[in-house]
mmCIF file of C-alpha atoms and ligand atoms in Angstrom:
data_model
loop_
_atom_site.group_PDB
_atom_site.id
_atom_site.type_symbol
_atom_site.label_atom_id
_atom_site.label_comp_id
_atom_site.label_asym_id
_atom_site.label_seq_id
_atom_site.Cartn_x
_atom_site.Cartn_y
_atom_site.Cartn_z
ATOM 1 C CA UNK A 1 14.404 -12.846 -5.146
ATOM 2 C CA UNK A 2 10.639 -12.412 -3.173
ATOM 3 C CA UNK A 3 7.891 -11.339 -5.181
ATOM 4 C CA UNK A 4 5.776 -13.613 -3.174
ATOM 5 C CA UNK A 5 5.149 -13.841 -0.006
ATOM 6 C CA UNK A 6 2.973 -15.238 2.874
ATOM 7 C CA UNK A 7 1.755 -13.541 5.375
ATOM 8 C CA UNK A 8 -1.339 -14.696 7.235
ATOM 9 C CA UNK A 9 -4.104 -15.952 5.367
ATOM 10 C CA UNK A 10 -2.917 -13.268 3.293
ATOM 11 C CA UNK A 11 -0.179 -14.070 -0.566
ATOM 12 C CA UNK A 12 1.916 -10.649 -0.530
ATOM 13 C CA UNK A 13 3.414 -9.116 -3.616
ATOM 14 C CA UNK A 14 6.968 -7.091 -3.389
ATOM 15 C CA UNK A 15 6.318 -5.232 -6.342
ATOM 16 C CA UNK A 16 10.201 -2.355 -5.608
ATOM 17 C CA UNK A 17 12.234 -1.103 -2.655
ATOM 18 C CA UNK A 18 11.346 2.495 -3.831
ATOM 19 C CA UNK A 19 8.980 5.075 -1.796
ATOM 20 C CA UNK A 20 8.564 8.699 -1.741
ATOM 21 C CA UNK A 21 8.711 8.393 2.557
ATOM 22 C CA UNK A 22 11.323 7.771 4.514
ATOM 23 C CA UNK A 23 8.329 7.566 7.350
ATOM 24 C CA UNK A 24 10.395 7.483 10.659
ATOM 25 C CA UNK A 25 8.367 3.974 12.306
ATOM 26 C CA UNK A 26 9.340 2.670 8.560
ATOM 27 C CA UNK A 27 9.646 -1.559 9.301
ATOM 28 C CA UNK A 28 12.605 -1.057 6.507
ATOM 29 C CA UNK A 29 14.744 0.598 9.047
ATOM 30 C CA UNK A 30 15.776 -2.529 10.688
ATOM 31 C CA UNK A 31 14.472 -5.150 9.605
ATOM 32 C CA UNK A 32 14.970 -6.601 6.290
ATOM 33 C CA UNK A 33 11.490 -8.216 6.352
ATOM 34 C CA UNK A 34 7.379 -9.496 7.724
ATOM 35 C CA UNK A 35 7.321 -12.364 8.124
ATOM 36 C CA UNK A 36 10.362 -13.706 10.097
ATOM 37 C CA UNK A 37 11.313 -15.661 6.806
ATOM 38 C CA UNK A 38 12.010 -14.015 3.355
ATOM 39 C CA UNK A 39 13.825 -10.888 2.826
ATOM 40 C CA UNK A 40 12.068 -9.080 0.905
ATOM 41 C CA UNK A 41 15.089 -6.550 -0.377
ATOM 42 C CA UNK A 42 14.912 -7.322 -4.545
ATOM 43 C CA UNK A 43 17.900 -6.651 -6.887
ATOM 44 C CA UNK A 44 15.657 -5.444 -8.816
ATOM 45 C CA UNK A 45 11.931 -4.102 -9.204
ATOM 46 C CA UNK A 46 10.656 -8.004 -10.989
ATOM 47 C CA UNK A 47 8.646 -7.609 -14.017
ATOM 48 C CA UNK A 48 5.865 -8.242 -14.854
ATOM 49 C CA UNK A 49 6.285 -11.114 -16.618
ATOM 50 C CA UNK A 50 9.183 -12.497 -13.035
ATOM 51 C CA UNK A 51 6.131 -11.715 -11.394
ATOM 52 C CA UNK A 52 3.361 -13.694 -12.534
ATOM 53 C CA UNK A 53 6.478 -16.826 -12.837
ATOM 54 C CA UNK A 54 6.654 -16.583 -9.357
ATOM 55 C CA UNK A 55 2.228 -17.247 -8.784
ATOM 56 C CA UNK A 56 2.973 -21.106 -10.688
ATOM 57 C CA UNK A 57 4.265 -21.359 -7.133
ATOM 58 C CA UNK A 58 1.283 -21.475 -4.472
ATOM 59 C CA UNK A 59 -2.011 -21.446 -5.716
ATOM 60 C CA UNK A 60 -4.263 -18.975 -4.771
ATOM 61 C CA UNK A 61 -7.517 -21.072 -3.007
ATOM 62 C CA UNK A 62 -4.736 -21.443 0.049
ATOM 63 C CA UNK A 63 -5.476 -17.732 0.868
ATOM 64 C CA UNK A 64 -7.945 -15.219 1.633
ATOM 65 C CA UNK A 65 -6.350 -11.879 -0.047
ATOM 66 C CA UNK A 66 -3.423 -10.923 -2.638
ATOM 67 C CA UNK A 67 -2.398 -7.823 -1.259
ATOM 68 C CA UNK A 68 -0.065 -5.253 -3.237
ATOM 69 C CA UNK A 69 2.733 -4.551 -0.177
ATOM 70 C CA UNK A 70 6.308 -5.243 0.010
ATOM 71 C CA UNK A 71 9.152 -2.915 0.918
ATOM 72 C CA UNK A 72 7.999 0.013 -0.817
ATOM 73 C CA UNK A 73 5.130 1.792 -2.169
ATOM 74 C CA UNK A 74 3.525 -0.481 -4.878
ATOM 75 C CA UNK A 75 1.646 2.110 -7.024
ATOM 76 C CA UNK A 76 4.791 3.231 -7.670
ATOM 77 C CA UNK A 77 4.431 1.155 -10.248
ATOM 78 C CA UNK A 78 0.927 0.909 -11.334
ATOM 79 C CA UNK A 79 1.348 -0.364 -14.201
ATOM 80 C CA UNK A 80 2.653 -3.012 -13.595
ATOM 81 C CA UNK A 81 0.132 -3.750 -10.800
ATOM 82 C CA UNK A 82 -2.919 -3.636 -13.222
ATOM 83 C CA UNK A 83 -0.968 -5.565 -15.063
ATOM 84 C CA UNK A 84 -0.351 -8.354 -12.210
ATOM 85 C CA UNK A 85 -4.106 -7.905 -11.587
ATOM 86 C CA UNK A 86 -5.445 -8.708 -14.781
ATOM 87 C CA UNK A 87 -3.568 -11.825 -14.842
ATOM 88 C CA UNK A 88 -5.113 -13.374 -11.209
ATOM 89 C CA UNK A 89 -8.753 -11.961 -12.186
ATOM 90 C CA UNK A 90 -8.941 -14.204 -15.032
ATOM 91 C CA UNK A 91 -7.730 -17.347 -13.239
ATOM 92 C CA UNK A 92 -9.506 -16.539 -9.613
ATOM 93 C CA UNK A 93 -12.105 -14.204 -7.488
ATOM 94 C CA UNK A 94 -9.880 -13.821 -5.150
ATOM 95 C CA UNK A 95 -9.997 -10.544 -3.714
ATOM 96 C CA UNK A 96 -6.894 -7.991 -4.511
ATOM 97 C CA UNK A 97 -5.638 -5.753 -2.007
ATOM 98 C CA UNK A 98 -3.454 -2.570 -2.696
ATOM 99 C CA UNK A 99 -1.147 -0.892 0.890
ATOM 100 C CA UNK A 100 -0.628 2.821 -0.171
ATOM 101 C CA UNK A 101 0.721 5.559 0.780
ATOM 102 C CA UNK A 102 -2.251 7.249 -1.110
ATOM 103 C CA UNK A 103 1.157 9.137 -3.410
ATOM 104 C CA UNK A 104 0.095 7.620 -6.825
ATOM 105 C CA UNK A 105 -0.954 10.728 -7.856
ATOM 106 C CA UNK A 106 2.189 13.257 -7.026
ATOM 107 C CA UNK A 107 4.414 10.099 -8.246
ATOM 108 C CA UNK A 108 2.580 9.515 -11.217
ATOM 109 C CA UNK A 109 1.781 14.236 -12.041
ATOM 110 C CA UNK A 110 -1.654 12.954 -13.215
ATOM 111 C CA UNK A 111 -4.933 11.645 -11.260
ATOM 112 C CA UNK A 112 -4.526 7.946 -10.669
ATOM 113 C CA UNK A 113 -7.202 6.156 -8.538
ATOM 114 C CA UNK A 114 -9.728 5.033 -11.616
ATOM 115 C CA UNK A 115 -6.472 3.427 -13.343
ATOM 116 C CA UNK A 116 -7.200 0.819 -10.561
ATOM 117 C CA UNK A 117 -11.095 0.712 -11.577
ATOM 118 C CA UNK A 118 -11.928 -3.407 -11.630
ATOM 119 C CA UNK A 119 -8.567 -4.921 -10.708
ATOM 120 C CA UNK A 120 -7.969 -3.668 -6.769
ATOM 121 C CA UNK A 121 -11.479 -4.446 -4.553
ATOM 122 C CA UNK A 122 -9.773 -2.437 -1.032
ATOM 123 C CA UNK A 123 -6.602 -0.142 -0.832
ATOM 124 C CA UNK A 124 -5.223 0.253 3.105
ATOM 125 C CA UNK A 125 -3.923 3.740 2.691
ATOM 126 C CA UNK A 126 -1.448 5.121 5.319
ATOM 127 C CA UNK A 127 -2.201 8.309 6.850
ATOM 128 C CA UNK A 128 -0.249 8.305 10.242
ATOM 129 C CA UNK A 129 -1.249 12.958 10.830
ATOM 130 C CA UNK A 130 -4.236 14.869 10.922
ATOM 131 C CA UNK A 131 -2.495 17.516 9.396
ATOM 132 C CA UNK A 132 -0.566 18.380 7.101
ATOM 133 C CA UNK A 133 2.505 19.918 8.906
ATOM 134 C CA UNK A 134 2.662 16.198 11.089
ATOM 135 C CA UNK A 135 2.203 14.187 8.157
ATOM 136 C CA UNK A 136 5.568 15.881 6.561
ATOM 137 C CA UNK A 137 7.503 15.911 9.995
ATOM 138 C CA UNK A 138 6.757 11.816 9.912
ATOM 139 C CA UNK A 139 5.892 10.638 6.259
ATOM 140 C CA UNK A 140 8.900 12.459 5.635
ATOM 141 C CA UNK A 141 7.861 12.842 1.527
ATOM 142 C CA UNK A 142 9.891 13.937 -1.081
ATOM 143 C CA UNK A 143 6.886 15.967 -2.914
ATOM 144 C CA UNK A 144 7.175 17.774 0.182
ATOM 145 C CA UNK A 145 3.559 20.577 1.949
ATOM 146 C CA UNK A 146 1.364 19.316 -0.662
ATOM 147 C CA UNK A 147 1.751 15.145 0.170
ATOM 148 C CA UNK A 148 -0.987 15.595 2.322
ATOM 149 C CA UNK A 149 -4.064 17.630 1.091
ATOM 150 C CA UNK A 150 -2.643 14.690 -2.319
ATOM 151 C CA UNK A 151 -3.529 11.543 0.770
ATOM 152 C CA UNK A 152 -6.282 12.734 1.061
ATOM 153 C CA UNK A 153 -7.957 13.510 -2.252
ATOM 154 C CA UNK A 154 -6.007 10.437 -3.682
ATOM 155 C CA UNK A 155 -8.870 8.496 -0.563
ATOM 156 C CA UNK A 156 -11.795 10.763 -2.143
ATOM 157 C CA UNK A 157 -11.134 9.636 -5.824
ATOM 158 C CA UNK A 158 -11.128 6.306 -5.051
ATOM 159 C CA UNK A 159 -14.275 5.618 -3.264
ATOM 160 C CA UNK A 160 -15.746 6.126 -6.408
ATOM 161 C CA UNK A 161 -14.373 3.084 -8.026
ATOM 162 C CA UNK A 162 -13.112 0.634 -5.611
ATOM 163 C CA UNK A 163 -15.202 -0.418 -2.295
ATOM 164 C CA UNK A 164 -13.144 -1.057 0.419
ATOM 165 C CA UNK A 165 -11.076 1.651 1.818
ATOM 166 C CA UNK A 166 -9.295 2.195 4.567
ATOM 167 C CA UNK A 167 -6.936 4.888 6.543
ATOM 168 C CA UNK A 168 -4.488 3.697 8.834
ATOM 169 C CA UNK A 169 -2.085 4.813 10.726
ATOM 170 C CA UNK A 170 0.991 3.388 13.257
ATOM 171 C CA UNK A 171 -0.156 3.438 16.670
ATOM 172 C CA UNK A 172 3.531 5.065 18.032
ATOM 173 C CA UNK A 173 2.160 8.502 17.554
ATOM 174 C CA UNK A 174 -0.255 10.365 20.119
ATOM 175 C CA UNK A 175 -3.777 9.499 21.047
ATOM 176 C CA UNK A 176 -4.981 12.791 19.936
ATOM 177 C CA UNK A 177 -3.867 12.778 16.536
ATOM 178 C CA UNK A 178 -4.774 8.935 16.344
ATOM 179 C CA UNK A 179 -8.657 10.584 17.951
ATOM 180 C CA UNK A 180 -8.549 12.712 15.173
ATOM 181 C CA UNK A 181 -7.224 10.773 12.315
ATOM 182 C CA UNK A 182 -9.936 8.834 13.204
ATOM 183 C CA UNK A 183 -12.748 11.491 12.901
ATOM 184 C CA UNK A 184 -10.585 12.885 9.263
ATOM 185 C CA UNK A 185 -11.579 9.459 8.187
ATOM 186 C CA UNK A 186 -15.198 9.135 9.485
ATOM 187 C CA UNK A 187 -16.057 11.686 8.130
ATOM 188 C CA UNK A 188 -15.508 10.731 4.114
ATOM 189 C CA UNK A 189 -16.890 7.611 5.418
ATOM 190 C CA UNK A 190 -13.834 5.872 5.224
ATOM 191 C CA UNK A 191 -13.189 2.735 7.313
ATOM 192 C CA UNK A 192 -9.817 3.345 9.890
ATOM 193 C CA UNK A 193 -7.985 1.122 11.559
ATOM 194 C CA UNK A 194 -5.512 1.714 13.832
ATOM 195 C CA UNK A 195 -1.256 -1.161 12.795
ATOM 196 C CA UNK A 196 1.270 -1.665 15.654
ATOM 197 C CA UNK A 197 4.178 -0.618 15.317
ATOM 198 C CA UNK A 198 6.660 -3.560 14.489
ATOM 199 C CA UNK A 199 9.842 -2.618 16.334
HETATM 200 S S1 LIG B 1 5.480 4.890 3.097
HETATM 201 FE FE1 LIG B 1 5.266 2.454 3.293
HETATM 202 S S2 LIG B 1 8.101 1.546 2.325
HETATM 203 FE FE2 LIG B 1 7.109 4.281 2.295
HETATM 204 S S3 LIG B 1 9.235 5.085 4.595
HETATM 205 FE FE3 LIG B 1 6.609 4.756 4.798
HETATM 206 S S4 LIG B 1 6.478 2.330 5.512
HETATM 207 FE FE4 LIG B 1 8.677 2.606 4.487
#
């Protein structure tokens, strides 16, 4: 079972394969890994104890950043993510980032960004569309049309607690939509990144 895996200078944490979305571009449709090595399909969601145990196989000093990402939406397990962050913080000041679809509030049916305060240094939030209709079409979230606004609200609230926030888009969406997403990010003083689609 691959819980921690290396990608570039970062160490990634694979906490779940569950996700409330079915993005048209999701890498999980055609691949079982992102680094050519580790199968990221999990036989079960690893417990906090299992995740912490796996840290014994890695030296955090070898990495620039710890990233909760993996093959699913990590904030489905926001409480476990926080417990793992507490463990990491107890022994290292490595930067901690979460790659998320930004739907944590709808997943947990309450505001959640503040829970990450003091544990997470950065958030990369998938935006991928400039309107609620376009978002629904490409991300296909199970929460329906209210999802896009929930992502924007989550990002806005997270700004109060987390310094480094980025909206990302995948480069398969139309250029004019990419530019509209860039404007959404700029208006909110949020960084913007275009990710390359992995075929
Ligand atoms: S949010 Fe991420 S894991 Fe979920 S379907 Fe979209 S790309 Fe895949």
